[in-house]
mmCIF file of the C-alpha atoms, coordinates in Angstrom:
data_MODEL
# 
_entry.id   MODEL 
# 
loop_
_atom_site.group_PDB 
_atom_site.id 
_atom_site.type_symbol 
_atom_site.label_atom_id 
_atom_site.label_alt_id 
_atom_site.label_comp_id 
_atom_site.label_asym_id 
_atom_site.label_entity_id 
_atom_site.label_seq_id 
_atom_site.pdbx_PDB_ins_code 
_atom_site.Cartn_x 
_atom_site.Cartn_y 
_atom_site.Cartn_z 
_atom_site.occupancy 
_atom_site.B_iso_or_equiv 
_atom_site.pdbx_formal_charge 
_atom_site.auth_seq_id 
_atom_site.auth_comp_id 
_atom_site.auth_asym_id 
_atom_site.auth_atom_id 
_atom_site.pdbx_PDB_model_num 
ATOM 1  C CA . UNK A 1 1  ? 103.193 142.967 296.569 1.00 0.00 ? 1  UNK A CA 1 
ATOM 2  C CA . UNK A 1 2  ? 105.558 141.876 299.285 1.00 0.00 ? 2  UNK A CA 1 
ATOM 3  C CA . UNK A 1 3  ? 108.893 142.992 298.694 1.00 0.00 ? 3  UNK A CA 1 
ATOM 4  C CA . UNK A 1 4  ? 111.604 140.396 299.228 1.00 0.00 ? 4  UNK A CA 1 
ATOM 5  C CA . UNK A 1 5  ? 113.538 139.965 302.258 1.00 0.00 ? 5  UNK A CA 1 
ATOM 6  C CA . UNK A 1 6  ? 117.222 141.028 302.367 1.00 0.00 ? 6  UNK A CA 1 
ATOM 7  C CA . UNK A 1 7  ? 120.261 138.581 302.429 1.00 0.00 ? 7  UNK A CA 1 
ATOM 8  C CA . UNK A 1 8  ? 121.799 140.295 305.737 1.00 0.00 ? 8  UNK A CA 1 
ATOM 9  C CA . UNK A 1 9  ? 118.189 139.412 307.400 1.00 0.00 ? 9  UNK A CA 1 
ATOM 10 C CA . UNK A 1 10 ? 117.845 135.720 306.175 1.00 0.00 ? 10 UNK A CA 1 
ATOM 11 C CA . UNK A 1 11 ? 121.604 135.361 307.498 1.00 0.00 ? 11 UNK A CA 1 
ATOM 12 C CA . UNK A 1 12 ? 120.791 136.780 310.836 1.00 0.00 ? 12 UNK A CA 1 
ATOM 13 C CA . UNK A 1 13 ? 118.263 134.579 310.836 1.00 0.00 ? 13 UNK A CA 1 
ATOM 14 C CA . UNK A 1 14 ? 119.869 131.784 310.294 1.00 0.00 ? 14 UNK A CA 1 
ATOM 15 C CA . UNK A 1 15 ? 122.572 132.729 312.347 1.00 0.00 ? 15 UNK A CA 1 
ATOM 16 C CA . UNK A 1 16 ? 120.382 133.179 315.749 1.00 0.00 ? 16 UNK A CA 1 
ATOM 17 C CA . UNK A 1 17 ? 118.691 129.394 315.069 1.00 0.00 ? 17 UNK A CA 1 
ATOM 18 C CA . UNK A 1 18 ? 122.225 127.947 314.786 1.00 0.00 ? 18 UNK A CA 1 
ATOM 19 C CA . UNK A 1 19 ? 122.741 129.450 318.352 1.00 0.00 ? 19 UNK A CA 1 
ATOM 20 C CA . UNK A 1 20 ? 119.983 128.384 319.559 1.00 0.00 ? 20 UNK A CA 1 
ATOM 21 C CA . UNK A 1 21 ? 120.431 124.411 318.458 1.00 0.00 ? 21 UNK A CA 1 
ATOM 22 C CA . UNK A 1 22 ? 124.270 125.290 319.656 1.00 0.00 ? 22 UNK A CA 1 
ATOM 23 C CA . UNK A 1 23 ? 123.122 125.881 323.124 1.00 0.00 ? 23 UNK A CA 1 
ATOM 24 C CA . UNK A 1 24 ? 120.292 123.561 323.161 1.00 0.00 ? 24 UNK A CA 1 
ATOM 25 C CA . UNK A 1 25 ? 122.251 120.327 322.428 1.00 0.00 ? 25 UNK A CA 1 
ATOM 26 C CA . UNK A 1 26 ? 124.750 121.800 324.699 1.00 0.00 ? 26 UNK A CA 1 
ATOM 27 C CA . UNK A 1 27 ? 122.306 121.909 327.623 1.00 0.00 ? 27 UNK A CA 1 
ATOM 28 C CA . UNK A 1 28 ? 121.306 118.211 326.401 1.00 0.00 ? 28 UNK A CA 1 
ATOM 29 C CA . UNK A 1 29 ? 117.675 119.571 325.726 1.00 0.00 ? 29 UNK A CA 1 
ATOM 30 C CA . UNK A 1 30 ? 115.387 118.447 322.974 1.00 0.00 ? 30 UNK A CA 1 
ATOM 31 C CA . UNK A 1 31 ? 113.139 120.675 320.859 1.00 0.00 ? 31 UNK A CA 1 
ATOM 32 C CA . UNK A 1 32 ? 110.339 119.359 322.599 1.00 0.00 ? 32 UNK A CA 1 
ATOM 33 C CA . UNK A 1 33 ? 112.158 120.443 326.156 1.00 0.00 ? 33 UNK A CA 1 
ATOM 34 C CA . UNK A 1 34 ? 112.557 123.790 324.772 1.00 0.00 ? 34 UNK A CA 1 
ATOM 35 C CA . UNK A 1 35 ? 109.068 124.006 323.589 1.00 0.00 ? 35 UNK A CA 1 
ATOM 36 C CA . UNK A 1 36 ? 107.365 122.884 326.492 1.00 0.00 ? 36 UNK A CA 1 
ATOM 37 C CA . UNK A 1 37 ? 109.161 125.117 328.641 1.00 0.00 ? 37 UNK A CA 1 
ATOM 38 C CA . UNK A 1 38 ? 108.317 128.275 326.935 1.00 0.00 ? 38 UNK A CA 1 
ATOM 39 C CA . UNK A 1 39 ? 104.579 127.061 325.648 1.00 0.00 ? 39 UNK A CA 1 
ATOM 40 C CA . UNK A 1 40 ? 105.210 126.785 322.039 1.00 0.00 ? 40 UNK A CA 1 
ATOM 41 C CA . UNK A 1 41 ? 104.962 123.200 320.032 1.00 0.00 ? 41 UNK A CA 1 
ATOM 42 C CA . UNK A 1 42 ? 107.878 121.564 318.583 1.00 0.00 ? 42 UNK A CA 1 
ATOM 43 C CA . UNK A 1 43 ? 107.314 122.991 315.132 1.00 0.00 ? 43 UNK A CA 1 
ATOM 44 C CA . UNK A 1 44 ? 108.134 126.214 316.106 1.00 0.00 ? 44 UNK A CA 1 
ATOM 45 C CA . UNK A 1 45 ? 111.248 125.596 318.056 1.00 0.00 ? 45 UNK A CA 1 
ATOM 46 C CA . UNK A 1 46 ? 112.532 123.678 314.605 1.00 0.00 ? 46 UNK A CA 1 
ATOM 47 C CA . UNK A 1 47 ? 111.737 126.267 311.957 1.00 0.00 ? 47 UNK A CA 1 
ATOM 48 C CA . UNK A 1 48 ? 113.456 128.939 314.459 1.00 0.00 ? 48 UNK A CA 1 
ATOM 49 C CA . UNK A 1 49 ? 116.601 126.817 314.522 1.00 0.00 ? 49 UNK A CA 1 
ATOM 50 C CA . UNK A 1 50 ? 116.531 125.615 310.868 1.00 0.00 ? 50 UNK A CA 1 
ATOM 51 C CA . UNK A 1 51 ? 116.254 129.605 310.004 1.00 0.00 ? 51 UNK A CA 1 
ATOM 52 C CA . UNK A 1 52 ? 112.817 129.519 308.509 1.00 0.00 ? 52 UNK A CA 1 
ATOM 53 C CA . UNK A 1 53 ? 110.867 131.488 311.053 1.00 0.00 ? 53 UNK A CA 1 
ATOM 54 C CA . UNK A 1 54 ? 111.739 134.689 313.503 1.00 0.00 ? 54 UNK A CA 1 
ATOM 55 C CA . UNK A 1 55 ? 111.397 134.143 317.040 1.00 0.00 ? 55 UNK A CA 1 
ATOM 56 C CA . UNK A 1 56 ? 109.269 137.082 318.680 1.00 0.00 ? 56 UNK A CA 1 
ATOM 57 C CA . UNK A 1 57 ? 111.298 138.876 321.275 1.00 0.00 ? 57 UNK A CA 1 
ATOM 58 C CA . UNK A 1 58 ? 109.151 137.279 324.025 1.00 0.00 ? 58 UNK A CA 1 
ATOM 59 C CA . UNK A 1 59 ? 110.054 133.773 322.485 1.00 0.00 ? 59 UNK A CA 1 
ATOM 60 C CA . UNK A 1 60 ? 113.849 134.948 322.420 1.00 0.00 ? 60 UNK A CA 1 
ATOM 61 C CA . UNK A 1 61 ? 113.628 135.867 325.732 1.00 0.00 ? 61 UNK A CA 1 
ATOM 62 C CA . UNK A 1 62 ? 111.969 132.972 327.347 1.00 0.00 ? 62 UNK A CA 1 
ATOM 63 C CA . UNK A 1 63 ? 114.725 130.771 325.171 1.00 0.00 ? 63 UNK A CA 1 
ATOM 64 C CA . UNK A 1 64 ? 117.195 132.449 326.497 1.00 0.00 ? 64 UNK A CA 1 
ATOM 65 C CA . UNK A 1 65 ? 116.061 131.893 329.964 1.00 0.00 ? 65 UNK A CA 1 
ATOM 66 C CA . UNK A 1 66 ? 115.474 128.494 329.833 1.00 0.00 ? 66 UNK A CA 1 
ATOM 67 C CA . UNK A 1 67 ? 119.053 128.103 327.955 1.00 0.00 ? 67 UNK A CA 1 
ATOM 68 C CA . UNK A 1 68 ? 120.372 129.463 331.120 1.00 0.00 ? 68 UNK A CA 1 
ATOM 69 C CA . UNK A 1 69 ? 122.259 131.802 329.061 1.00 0.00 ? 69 UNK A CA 1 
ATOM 70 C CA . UNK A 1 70 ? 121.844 135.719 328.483 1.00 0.00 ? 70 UNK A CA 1 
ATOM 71 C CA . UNK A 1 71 ? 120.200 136.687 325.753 1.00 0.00 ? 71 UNK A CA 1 
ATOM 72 C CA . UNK A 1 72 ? 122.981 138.219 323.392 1.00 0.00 ? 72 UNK A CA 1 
ATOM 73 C CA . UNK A 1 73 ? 124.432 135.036 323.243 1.00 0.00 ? 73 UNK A CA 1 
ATOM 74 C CA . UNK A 1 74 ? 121.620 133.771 321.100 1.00 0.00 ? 74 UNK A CA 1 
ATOM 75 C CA . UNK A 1 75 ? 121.660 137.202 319.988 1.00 0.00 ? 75 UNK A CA 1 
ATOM 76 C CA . UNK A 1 76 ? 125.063 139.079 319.130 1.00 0.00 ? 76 UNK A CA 1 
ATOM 77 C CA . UNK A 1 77 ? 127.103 136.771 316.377 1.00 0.00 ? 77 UNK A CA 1 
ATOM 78 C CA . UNK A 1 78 ? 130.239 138.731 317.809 1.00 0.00 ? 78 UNK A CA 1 
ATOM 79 C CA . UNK A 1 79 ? 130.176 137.169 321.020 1.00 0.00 ? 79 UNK A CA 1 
ATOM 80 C CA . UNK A 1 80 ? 131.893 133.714 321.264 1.00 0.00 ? 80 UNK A CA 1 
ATOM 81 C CA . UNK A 1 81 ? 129.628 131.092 322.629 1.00 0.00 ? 81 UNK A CA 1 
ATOM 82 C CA . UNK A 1 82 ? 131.477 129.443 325.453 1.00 0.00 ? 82 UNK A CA 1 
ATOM 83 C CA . UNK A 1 83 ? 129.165 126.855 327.132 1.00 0.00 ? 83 UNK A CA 1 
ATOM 84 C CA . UNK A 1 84 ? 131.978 125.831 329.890 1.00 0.00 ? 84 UNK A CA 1 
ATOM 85 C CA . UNK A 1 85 ? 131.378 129.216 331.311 1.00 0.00 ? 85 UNK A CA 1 
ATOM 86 C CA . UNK A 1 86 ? 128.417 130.653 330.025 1.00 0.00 ? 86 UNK A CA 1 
ATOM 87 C CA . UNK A 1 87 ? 125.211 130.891 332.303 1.00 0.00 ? 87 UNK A CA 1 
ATOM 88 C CA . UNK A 1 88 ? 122.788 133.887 332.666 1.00 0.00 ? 88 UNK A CA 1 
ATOM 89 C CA . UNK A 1 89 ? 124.943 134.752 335.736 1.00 0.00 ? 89 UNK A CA 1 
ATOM 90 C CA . UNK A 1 90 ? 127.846 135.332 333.935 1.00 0.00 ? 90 UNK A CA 1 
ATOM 91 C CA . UNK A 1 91 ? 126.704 138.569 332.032 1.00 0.00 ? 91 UNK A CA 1 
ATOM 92 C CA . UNK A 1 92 ? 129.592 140.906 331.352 1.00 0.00 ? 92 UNK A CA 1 
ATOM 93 C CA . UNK A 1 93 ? 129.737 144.237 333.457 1.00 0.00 ? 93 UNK A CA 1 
ATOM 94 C CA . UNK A 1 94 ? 128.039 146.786 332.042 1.00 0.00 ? 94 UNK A CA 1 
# 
């Protein structure tokens, strides 16, 4: 029997589709934009960003690049999104 999933996990969850709506209205992009762009359907991109599904790593990735924006913003809830500024470019030094 499955066992069921922890609160921390469905927040994170939740968390990372919030981000990803946050920077995809942002960019003025539609779920069907999104989707097209990294070859999944529609469906996907809105059960990632309501929080019901986990995005593969691939899928996070490719999100991320078509977001223009590195991938620990959609990531890392202790980073502060900051659209004005933030592009793929602007990565902070390692």
């Amino acid at each position: 029997m499955p066992q069921e999933e922890p609160d921390w996990s469905v927040l994170r969850r939740r968390a990372i589709g919030e981000r990803i709506r946050t920077v995809r209205r942002h960019r003025k992009m539609t779920q069907e934009q999104v989707a097209h762009a990294i070859g999944a359907d529609r469906r996907s991109v809105v059960r990632w960003e309501r929080g019901q599904r986990d995005p593969a790593l691939s899928m996070l990735v490719q999100i991320a690049d078509v977001l223009d924006v590195p991938l620990a913003l959609l990531v890392d809830d202790t980073l502060e999104i900051d659209l004005t500024v933030a592009t793929r470019d602007s990565r902070p030094a390692s």
